[in-house]
Short mmCIF file of C-alpha atoms and ligand atoms in Angstrom, two decimals:
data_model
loop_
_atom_site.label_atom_id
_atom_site.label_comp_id
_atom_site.label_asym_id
_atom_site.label_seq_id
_atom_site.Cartn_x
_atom_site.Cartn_y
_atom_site.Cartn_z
CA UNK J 1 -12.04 135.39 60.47
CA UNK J 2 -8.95 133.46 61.21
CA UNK J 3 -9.89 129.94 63.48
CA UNK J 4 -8.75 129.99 66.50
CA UNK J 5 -5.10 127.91 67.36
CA UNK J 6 -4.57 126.30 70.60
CA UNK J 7 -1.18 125.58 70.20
CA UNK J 8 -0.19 122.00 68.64
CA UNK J 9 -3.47 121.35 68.49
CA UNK J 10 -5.85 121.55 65.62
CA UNK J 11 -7.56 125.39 65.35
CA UNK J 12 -10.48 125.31 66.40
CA UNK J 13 -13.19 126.39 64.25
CA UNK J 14 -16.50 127.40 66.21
CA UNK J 15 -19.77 126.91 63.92
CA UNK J 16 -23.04 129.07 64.28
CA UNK J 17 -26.18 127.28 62.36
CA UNK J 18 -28.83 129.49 61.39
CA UNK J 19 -32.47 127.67 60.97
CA UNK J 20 -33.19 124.13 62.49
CA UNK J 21 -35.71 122.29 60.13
CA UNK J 22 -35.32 119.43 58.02
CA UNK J 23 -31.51 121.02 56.39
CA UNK J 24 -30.35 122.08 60.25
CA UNK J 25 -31.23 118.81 61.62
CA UNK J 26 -28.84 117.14 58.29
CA UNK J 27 -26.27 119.75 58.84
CA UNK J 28 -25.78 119.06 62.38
CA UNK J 29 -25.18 115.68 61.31
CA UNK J 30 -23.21 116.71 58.33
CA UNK J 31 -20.51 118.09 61.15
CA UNK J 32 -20.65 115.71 63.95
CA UNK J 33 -20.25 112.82 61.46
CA UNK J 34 -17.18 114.31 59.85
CA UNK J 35 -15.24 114.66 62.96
CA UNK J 36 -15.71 110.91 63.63
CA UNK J 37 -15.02 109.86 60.13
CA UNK J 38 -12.22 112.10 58.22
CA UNK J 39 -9.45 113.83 59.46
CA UNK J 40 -10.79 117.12 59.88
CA UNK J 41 -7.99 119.94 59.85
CA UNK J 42 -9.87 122.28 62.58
CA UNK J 43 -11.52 120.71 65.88
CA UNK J 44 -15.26 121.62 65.47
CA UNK J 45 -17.56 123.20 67.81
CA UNK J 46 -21.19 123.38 67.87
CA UNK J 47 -21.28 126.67 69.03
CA UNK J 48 -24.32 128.70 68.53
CA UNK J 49 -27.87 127.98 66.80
CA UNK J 50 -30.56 130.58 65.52
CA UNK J 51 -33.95 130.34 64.79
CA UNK J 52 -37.09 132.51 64.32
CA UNK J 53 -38.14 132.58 68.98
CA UNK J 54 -35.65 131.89 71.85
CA UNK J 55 -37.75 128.92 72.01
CA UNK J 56 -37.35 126.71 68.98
CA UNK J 57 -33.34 127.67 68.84
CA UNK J 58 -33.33 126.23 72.90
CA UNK J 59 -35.36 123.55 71.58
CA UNK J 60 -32.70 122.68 68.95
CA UNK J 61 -29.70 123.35 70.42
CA UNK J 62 -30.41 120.39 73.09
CA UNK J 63 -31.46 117.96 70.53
CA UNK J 64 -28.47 118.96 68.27
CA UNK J 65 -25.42 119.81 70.48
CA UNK J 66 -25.08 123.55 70.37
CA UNK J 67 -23.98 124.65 73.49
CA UNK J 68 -25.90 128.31 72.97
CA UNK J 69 -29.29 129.53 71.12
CA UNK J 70 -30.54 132.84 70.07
CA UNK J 71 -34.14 133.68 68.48
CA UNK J 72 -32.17 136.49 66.44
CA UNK J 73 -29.72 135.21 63.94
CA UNK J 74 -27.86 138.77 63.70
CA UNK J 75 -26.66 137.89 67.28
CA UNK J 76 -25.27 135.12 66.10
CA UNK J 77 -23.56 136.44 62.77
CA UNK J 78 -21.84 139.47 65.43
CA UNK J 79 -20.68 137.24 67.48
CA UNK J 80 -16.49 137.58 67.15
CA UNK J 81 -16.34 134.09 68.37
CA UNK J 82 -18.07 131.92 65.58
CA UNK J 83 -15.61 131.77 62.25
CA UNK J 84 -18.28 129.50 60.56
CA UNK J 85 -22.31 130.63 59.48
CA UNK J 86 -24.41 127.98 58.49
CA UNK J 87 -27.20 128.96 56.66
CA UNK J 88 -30.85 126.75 56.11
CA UNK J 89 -33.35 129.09 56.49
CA UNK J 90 -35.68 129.97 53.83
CA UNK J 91 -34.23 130.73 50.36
CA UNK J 92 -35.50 134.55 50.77
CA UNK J 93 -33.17 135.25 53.38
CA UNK J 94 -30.28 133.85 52.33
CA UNK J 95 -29.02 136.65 51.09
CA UNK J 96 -29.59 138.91 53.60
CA UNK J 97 -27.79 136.42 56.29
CA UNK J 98 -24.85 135.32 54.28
CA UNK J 99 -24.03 139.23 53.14
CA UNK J 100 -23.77 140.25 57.05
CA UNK J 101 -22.09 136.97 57.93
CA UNK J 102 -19.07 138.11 55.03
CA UNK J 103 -19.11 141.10 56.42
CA UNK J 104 -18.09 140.28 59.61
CA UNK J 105 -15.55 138.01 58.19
CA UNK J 106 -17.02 134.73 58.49
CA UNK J 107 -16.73 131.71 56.08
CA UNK J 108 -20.60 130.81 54.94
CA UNK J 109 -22.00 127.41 54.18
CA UNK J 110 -25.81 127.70 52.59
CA UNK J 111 -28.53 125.57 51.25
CA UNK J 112 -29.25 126.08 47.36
CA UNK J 113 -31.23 127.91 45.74
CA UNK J 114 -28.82 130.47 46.69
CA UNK J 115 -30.93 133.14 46.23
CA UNK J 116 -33.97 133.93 45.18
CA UNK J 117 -32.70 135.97 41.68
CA UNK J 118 -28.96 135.35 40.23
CA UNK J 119 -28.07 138.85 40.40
CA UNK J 120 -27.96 138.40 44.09
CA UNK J 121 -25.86 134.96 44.28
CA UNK J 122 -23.72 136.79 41.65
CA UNK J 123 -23.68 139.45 44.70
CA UNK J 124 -22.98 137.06 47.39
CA UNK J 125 -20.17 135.45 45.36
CA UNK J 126 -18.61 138.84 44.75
CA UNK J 127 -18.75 140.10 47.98
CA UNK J 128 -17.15 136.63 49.67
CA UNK J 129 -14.51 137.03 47.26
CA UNK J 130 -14.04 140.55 48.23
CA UNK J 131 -13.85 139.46 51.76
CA UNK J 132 -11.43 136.47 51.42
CA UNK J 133 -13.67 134.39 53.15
CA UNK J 134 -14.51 130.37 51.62
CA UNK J 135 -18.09 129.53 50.68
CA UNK J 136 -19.90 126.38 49.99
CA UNK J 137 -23.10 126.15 48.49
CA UNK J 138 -25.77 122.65 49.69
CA UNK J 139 -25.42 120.77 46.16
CA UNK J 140 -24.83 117.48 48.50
CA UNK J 141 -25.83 115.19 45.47
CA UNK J 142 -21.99 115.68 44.03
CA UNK J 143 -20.67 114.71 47.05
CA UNK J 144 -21.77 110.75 46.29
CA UNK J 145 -18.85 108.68 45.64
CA UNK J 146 -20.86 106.85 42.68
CA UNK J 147 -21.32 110.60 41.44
CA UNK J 148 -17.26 111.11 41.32
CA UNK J 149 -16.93 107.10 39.86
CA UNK J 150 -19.60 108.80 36.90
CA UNK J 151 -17.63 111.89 36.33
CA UNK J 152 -14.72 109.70 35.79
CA UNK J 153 -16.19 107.46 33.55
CA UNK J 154 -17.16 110.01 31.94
CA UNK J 155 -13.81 112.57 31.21
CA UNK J 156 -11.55 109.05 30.86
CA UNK J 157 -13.55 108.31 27.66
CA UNK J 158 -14.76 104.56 28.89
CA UNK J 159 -17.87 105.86 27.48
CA UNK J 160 -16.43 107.17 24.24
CA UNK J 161 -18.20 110.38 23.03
CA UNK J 162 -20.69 111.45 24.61
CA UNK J 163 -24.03 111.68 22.98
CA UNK J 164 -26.83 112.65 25.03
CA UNK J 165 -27.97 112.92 28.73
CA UNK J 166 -31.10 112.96 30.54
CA UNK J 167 -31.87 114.11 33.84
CA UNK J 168 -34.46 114.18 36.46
CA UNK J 169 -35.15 115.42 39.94
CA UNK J 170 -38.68 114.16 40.82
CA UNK J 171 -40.60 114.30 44.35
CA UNK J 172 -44.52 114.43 45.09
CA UNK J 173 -44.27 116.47 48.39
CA UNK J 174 -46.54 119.37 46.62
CA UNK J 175 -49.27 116.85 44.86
CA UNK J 176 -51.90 117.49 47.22
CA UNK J 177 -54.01 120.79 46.07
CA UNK J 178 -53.97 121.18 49.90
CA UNK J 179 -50.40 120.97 51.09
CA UNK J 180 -49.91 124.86 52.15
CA UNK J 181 -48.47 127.73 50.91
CA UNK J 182 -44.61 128.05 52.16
CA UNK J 183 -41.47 129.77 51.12
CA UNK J 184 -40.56 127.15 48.26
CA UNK J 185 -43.85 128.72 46.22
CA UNK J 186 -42.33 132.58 47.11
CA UNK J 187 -43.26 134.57 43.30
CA UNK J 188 -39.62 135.32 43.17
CA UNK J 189 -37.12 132.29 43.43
CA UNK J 190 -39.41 130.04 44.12
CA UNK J 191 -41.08 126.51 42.05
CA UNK J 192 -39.78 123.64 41.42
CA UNK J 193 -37.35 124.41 38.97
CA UNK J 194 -35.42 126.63 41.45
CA UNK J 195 -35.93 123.93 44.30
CA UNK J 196 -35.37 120.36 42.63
CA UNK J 197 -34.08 121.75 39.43
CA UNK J 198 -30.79 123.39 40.71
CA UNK J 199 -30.10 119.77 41.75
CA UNK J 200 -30.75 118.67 38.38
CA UNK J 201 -28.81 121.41 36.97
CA UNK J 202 -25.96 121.10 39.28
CA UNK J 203 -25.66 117.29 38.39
CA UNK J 204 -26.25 117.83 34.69
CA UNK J 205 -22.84 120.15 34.84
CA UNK J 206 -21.04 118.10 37.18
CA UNK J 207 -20.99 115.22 34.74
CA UNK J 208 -21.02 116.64 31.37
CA UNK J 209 -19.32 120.36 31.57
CA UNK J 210 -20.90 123.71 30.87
CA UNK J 211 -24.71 124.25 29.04
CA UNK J 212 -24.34 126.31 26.84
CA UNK J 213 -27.90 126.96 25.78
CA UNK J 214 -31.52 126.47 27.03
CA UNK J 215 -35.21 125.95 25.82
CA UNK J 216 -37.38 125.71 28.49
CA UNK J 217 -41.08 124.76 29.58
CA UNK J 218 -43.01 125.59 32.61
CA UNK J 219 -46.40 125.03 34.15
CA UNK J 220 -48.24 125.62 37.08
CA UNK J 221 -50.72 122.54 38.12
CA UNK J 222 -51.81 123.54 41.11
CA UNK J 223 -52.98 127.33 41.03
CA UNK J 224 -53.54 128.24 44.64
CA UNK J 225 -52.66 126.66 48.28
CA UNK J 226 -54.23 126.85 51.78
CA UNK J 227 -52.62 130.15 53.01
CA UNK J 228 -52.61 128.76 56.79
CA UNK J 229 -55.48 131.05 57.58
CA UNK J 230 -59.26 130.64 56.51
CA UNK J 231 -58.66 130.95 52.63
CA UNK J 232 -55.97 130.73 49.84
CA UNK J 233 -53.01 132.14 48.24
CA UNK J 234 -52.73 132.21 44.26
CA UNK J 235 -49.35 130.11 42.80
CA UNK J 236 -47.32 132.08 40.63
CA UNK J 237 -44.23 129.70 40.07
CA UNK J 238 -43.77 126.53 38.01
CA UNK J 239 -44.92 123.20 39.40
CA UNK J 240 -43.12 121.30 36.89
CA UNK J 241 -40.13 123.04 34.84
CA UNK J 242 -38.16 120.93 32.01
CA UNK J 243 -35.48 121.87 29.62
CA UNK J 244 -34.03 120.93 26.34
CA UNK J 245 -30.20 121.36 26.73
CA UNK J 246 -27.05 121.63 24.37
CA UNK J 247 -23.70 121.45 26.63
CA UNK J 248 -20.82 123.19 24.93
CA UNK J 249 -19.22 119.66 23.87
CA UNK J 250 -21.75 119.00 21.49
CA UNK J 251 -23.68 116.25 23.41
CA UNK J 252 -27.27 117.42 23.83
CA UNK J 253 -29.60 116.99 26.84
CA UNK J 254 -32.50 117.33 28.94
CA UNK J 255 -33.44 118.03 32.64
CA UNK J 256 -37.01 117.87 34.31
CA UNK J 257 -37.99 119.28 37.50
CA UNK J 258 -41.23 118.33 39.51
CA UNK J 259 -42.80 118.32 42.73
CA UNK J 260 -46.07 117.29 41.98
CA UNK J 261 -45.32 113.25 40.68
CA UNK J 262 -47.47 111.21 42.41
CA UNK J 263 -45.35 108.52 43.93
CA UNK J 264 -42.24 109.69 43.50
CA UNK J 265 -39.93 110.55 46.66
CA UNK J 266 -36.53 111.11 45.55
CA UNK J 267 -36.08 110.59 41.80
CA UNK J 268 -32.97 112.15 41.14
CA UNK J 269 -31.77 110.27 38.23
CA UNK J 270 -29.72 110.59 35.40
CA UNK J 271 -28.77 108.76 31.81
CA UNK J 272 -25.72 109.29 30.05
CA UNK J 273 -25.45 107.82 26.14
CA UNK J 274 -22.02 107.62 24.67
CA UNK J 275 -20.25 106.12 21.73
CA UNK J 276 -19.03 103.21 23.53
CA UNK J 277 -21.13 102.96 26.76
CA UNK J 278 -23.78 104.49 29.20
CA UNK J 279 -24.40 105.26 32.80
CA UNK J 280 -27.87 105.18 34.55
CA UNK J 281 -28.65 106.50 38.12
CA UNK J 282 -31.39 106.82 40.91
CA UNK J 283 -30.66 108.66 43.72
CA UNK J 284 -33.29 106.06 45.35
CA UNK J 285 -30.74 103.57 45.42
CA UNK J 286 -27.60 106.34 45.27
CA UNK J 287 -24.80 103.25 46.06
CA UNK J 288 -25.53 102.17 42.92
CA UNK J 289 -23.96 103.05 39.49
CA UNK J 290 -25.38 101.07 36.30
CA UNK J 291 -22.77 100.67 33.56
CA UNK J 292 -22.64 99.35 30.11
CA UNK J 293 -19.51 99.04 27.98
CA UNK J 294 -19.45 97.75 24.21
CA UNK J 295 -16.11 96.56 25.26
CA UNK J 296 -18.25 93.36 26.42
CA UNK J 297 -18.70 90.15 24.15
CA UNK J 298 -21.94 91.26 22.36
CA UNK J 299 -23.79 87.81 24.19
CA UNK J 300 -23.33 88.87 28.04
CA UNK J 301 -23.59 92.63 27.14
CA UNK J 302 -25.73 94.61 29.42
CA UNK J 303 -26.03 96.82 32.14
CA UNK J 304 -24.49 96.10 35.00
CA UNK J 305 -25.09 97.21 38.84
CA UNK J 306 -22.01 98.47 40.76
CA UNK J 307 -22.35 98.62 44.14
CA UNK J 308 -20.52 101.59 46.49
CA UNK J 309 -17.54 100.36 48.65
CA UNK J 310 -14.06 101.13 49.72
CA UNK J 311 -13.34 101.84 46.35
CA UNK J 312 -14.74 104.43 45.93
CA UNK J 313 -13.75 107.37 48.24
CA UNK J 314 -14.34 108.31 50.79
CA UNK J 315 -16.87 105.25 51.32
CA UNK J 316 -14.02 103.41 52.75
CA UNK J 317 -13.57 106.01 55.92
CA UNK J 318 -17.37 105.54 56.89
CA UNK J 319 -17.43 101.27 56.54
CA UNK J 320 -15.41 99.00 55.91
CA UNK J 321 -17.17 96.46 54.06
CA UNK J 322 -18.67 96.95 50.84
CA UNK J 323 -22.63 96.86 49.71
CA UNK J 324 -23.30 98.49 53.35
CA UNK J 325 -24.40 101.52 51.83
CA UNK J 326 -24.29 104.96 52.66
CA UNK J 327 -27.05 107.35 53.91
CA UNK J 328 -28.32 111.21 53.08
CA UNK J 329 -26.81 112.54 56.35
CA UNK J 330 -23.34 111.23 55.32
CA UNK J 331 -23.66 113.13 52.17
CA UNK J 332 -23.54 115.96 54.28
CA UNK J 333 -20.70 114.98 56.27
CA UNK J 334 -18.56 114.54 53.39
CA UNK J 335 -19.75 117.94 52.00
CA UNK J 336 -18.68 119.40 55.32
CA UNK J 337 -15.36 117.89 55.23
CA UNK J 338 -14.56 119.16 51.71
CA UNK J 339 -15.86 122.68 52.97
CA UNK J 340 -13.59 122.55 56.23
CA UNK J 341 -10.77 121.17 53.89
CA UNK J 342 -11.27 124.33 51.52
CA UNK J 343 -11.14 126.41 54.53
CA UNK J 344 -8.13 125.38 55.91
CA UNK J 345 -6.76 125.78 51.59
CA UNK J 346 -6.42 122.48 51.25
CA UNK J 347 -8.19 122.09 48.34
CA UNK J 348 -10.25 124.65 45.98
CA UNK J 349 -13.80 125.34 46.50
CA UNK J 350 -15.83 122.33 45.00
CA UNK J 351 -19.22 124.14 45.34
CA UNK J 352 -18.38 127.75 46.02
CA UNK J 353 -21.42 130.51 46.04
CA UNK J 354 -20.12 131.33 41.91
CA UNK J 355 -21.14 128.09 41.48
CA UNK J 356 -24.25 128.49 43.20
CA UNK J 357 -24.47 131.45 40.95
CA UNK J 358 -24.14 129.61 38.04
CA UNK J 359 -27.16 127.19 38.87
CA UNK J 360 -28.93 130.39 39.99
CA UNK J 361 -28.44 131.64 35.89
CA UNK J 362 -29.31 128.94 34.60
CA UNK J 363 -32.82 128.61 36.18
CA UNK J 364 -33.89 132.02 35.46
CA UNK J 365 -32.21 131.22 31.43
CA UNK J 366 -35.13 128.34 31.34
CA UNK J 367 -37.65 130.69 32.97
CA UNK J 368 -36.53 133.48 30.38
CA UNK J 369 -37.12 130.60 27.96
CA UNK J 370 -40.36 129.45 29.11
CA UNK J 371 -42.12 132.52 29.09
CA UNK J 372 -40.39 133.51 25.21
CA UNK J 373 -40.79 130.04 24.00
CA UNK J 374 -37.17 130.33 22.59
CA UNK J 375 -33.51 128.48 22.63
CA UNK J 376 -31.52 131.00 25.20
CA UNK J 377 -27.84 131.11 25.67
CA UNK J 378 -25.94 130.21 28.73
CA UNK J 379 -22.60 130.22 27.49
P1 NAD M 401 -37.55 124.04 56.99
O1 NAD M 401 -38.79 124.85 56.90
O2 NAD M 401 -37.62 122.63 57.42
O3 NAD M 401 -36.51 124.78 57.94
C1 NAD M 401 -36.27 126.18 57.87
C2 NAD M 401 -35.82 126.63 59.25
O4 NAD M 401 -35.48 128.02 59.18
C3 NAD M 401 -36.90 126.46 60.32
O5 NAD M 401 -36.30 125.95 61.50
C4 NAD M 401 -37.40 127.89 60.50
O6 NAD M 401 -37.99 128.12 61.75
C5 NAD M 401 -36.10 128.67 60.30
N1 NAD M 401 -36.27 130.08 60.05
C6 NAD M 401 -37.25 130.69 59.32
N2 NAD M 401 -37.10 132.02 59.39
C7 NAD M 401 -36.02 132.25 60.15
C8 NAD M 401 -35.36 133.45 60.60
N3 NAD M 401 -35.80 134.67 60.27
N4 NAD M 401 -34.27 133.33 61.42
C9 NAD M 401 -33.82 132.10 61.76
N5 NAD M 401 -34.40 130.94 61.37
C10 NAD M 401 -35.48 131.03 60.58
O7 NAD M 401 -36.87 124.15 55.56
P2 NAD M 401 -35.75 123.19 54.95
O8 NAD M 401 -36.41 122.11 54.17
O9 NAD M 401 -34.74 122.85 55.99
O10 NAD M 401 -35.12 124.18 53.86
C11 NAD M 401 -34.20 125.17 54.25
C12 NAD M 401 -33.25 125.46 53.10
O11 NAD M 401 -32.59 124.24 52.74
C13 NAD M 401 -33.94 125.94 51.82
O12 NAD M 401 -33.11 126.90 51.21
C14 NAD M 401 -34.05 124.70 50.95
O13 NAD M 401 -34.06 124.97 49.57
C15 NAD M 401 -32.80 123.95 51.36
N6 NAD M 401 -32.90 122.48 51.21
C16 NAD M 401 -31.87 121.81 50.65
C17 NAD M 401 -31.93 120.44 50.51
C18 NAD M 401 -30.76 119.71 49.91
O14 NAD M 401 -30.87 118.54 49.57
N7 NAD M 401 -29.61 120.35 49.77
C19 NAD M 401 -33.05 119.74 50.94
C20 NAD M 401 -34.10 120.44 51.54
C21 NAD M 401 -34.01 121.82 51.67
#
């Protein structure tokens, strides 16, 4: 679907957001802070937001700025006016929303996991191809400038060759035997692997390049969960999920994925060894990149804290001072902004749904893994 011009104006591009929990609620920031704070090529509108009763979309749209609400999201994706679905419903319908959504021509945006197997993301990529429309997958981690100062740390060799990486992703949301059943413990798709571990995943490749193989370990901790009712539903998917990895340059790795450590609330860290320095992260304090060079006099050598500013894009277009630090919700407004600029073909794709894919493979190559207790490829 083409946006809509108003003359020598910027197109318009009319949004439709499908599910209003914790990801609609960022989202909807994700777009009305990047109108304030880039130069968006389309002039956004908040059009029309879906959730499961009339009730909770109404509810939603007044708290986030829609200006109409349906309690049936295939209104929504046959509606000739939106050129934009936003998807953040449960990971078991993504699928099924973002394949009608291409199909009536619309650009998609969805949260990660993609989907709930890879054959299906690798169906959802093909069939957005097929359609010409752009896609962008919720991998909002990347879009940290500290992230992009990493990656280019990394490829301009300050770190020399690179060894060995570690990464985590790390929350305790599901440590209590009695938190309930939901979608993120479906049989198919779900765990933690799939949930915090496409992060990890994402991150690992972001930084270092393509895994090329996999030896994975799974377990479950917690083996049923209050089913909302009077009794309990049995857990079929991994609590914890880790991975021995080799990347295709020859550095080797590992990644760890858990929901149930105590304590933790947003681990997402990562370690990166080279010949001639290293890089150390924590998503709990995500304006901050640690850095140690051998080029330093061996006395004052250490690791050193950078701190996020203007120099590091697009920091700069949210404050102007440095050390002020950015938030979660402007990860998402930056994500927008690179999805709107990909739109409008300004720039490629930077998380496409083949990327999401990708991810997708590689959990079910450490679940394949896991259960055969052998190195898999990934090439
Ligand atoms: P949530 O439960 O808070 O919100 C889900 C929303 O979808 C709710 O408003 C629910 O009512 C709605 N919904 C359910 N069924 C629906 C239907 N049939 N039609 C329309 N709406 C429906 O969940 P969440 O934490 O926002 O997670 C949503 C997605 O976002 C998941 O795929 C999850 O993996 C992803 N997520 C991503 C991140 C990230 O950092 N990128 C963080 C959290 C969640």
């Amino acid at each position: 679907m083409e946006p809509k011009s108003l003359g020598n104006e910027k197109p318009k591009l009319r949004v439709g957001l499908i599910g209003t929990g914790f990801m609609g609620k960022t989202h909807s920031f994700g777009f009305a802070a990047a109108e304030r704070v880039f130069d968006l090529p389309f002039e956004l509108e908040l059009h029309t937001v879906a959730d499961r009763t009339e009730e909770l979309a109404g509810a939603a749209a007044r708290t986030l700025g829609f200006k109409n609400a349906t309690g049936d999201w295939r209104r929504l994706v046959g509606d000739p006016d939106i050129d934009l679905v936003d998807i953040t419903a449960p990971n078991a319908f993504h699928r099924e929303m973002a394949l009608a959504a291409i199909a009536a021509g619309k650009h998609v945006y969805c949260e990660k996991p993609l989907a709930p197997r890879a054959a299906e993301a690798a169906e959802m990529a093909n069939a957005a191809v097929a359609a010409g429309v752009r896609t962008q997958v919720g991998f909002n981690y990347l879009c940290n400038p500290m992230m992009a100062l990493a990656r280019d740390l990394i490829v301009t060799g300050e770190l020399g060759e690179i060894r060995s990486y570690r990464g985590i992703h790390a929350e305790d949301y599901m440590g209590d035997a009695e938190s309930p059943f939901t979608f993120r413990l479906d049989k198919v798709g779900g765990g933690a692997l799939a949930d915090l571990g496409s992060h990890a995943l994402a991150t690992a490749e972001f930084l270092l390049g393509p895994i090329e193989r996999v030896l994975g370990d799974e377990v479950t901790v917690i083996n049923s969960r209050p089913d909302g009712k009077d009794g309990r539903t049995a857990v079929e998917v991994d609590d914890i999920g880790r991975a021995f990895l080799r990347f295709a340059s020859g550095a080797t790795g590992s990644i760890e994925a858990s929901w149930v450590a105590t304590g933790r609330k947003m681990q997402h860290n990562f370690e990166v060894y080279g010949s001639r320095g290293a890089l150390a992260f924590s998503q709990e304090r995500f304006n901050e990149l640690q850095f140690y060079t051998t080029a330093e006099a061996g006395r004052v050598r250490g690791f050193r804290r950078i701190q996020a500013g203007p120099d590091h894009p697009p920091y700069g277009l949210f404050c102007v001072a440095p050390g002020h630090q950015l938030g979660f919700n402007d990860l998402k407004a930056i994500e927008v902004a690179l999805f709107l600029e990909a739109i409008a073909g300004i720039r490629a794709e930077p998380f496409s749904f083949r990327s999401g894919q990708r991810i997708q493979e590689l959990v079910e190559a450490i679940h394949t893994s896991a259960t055969g207790g052998r190195w898999v490829s990934t090439a």
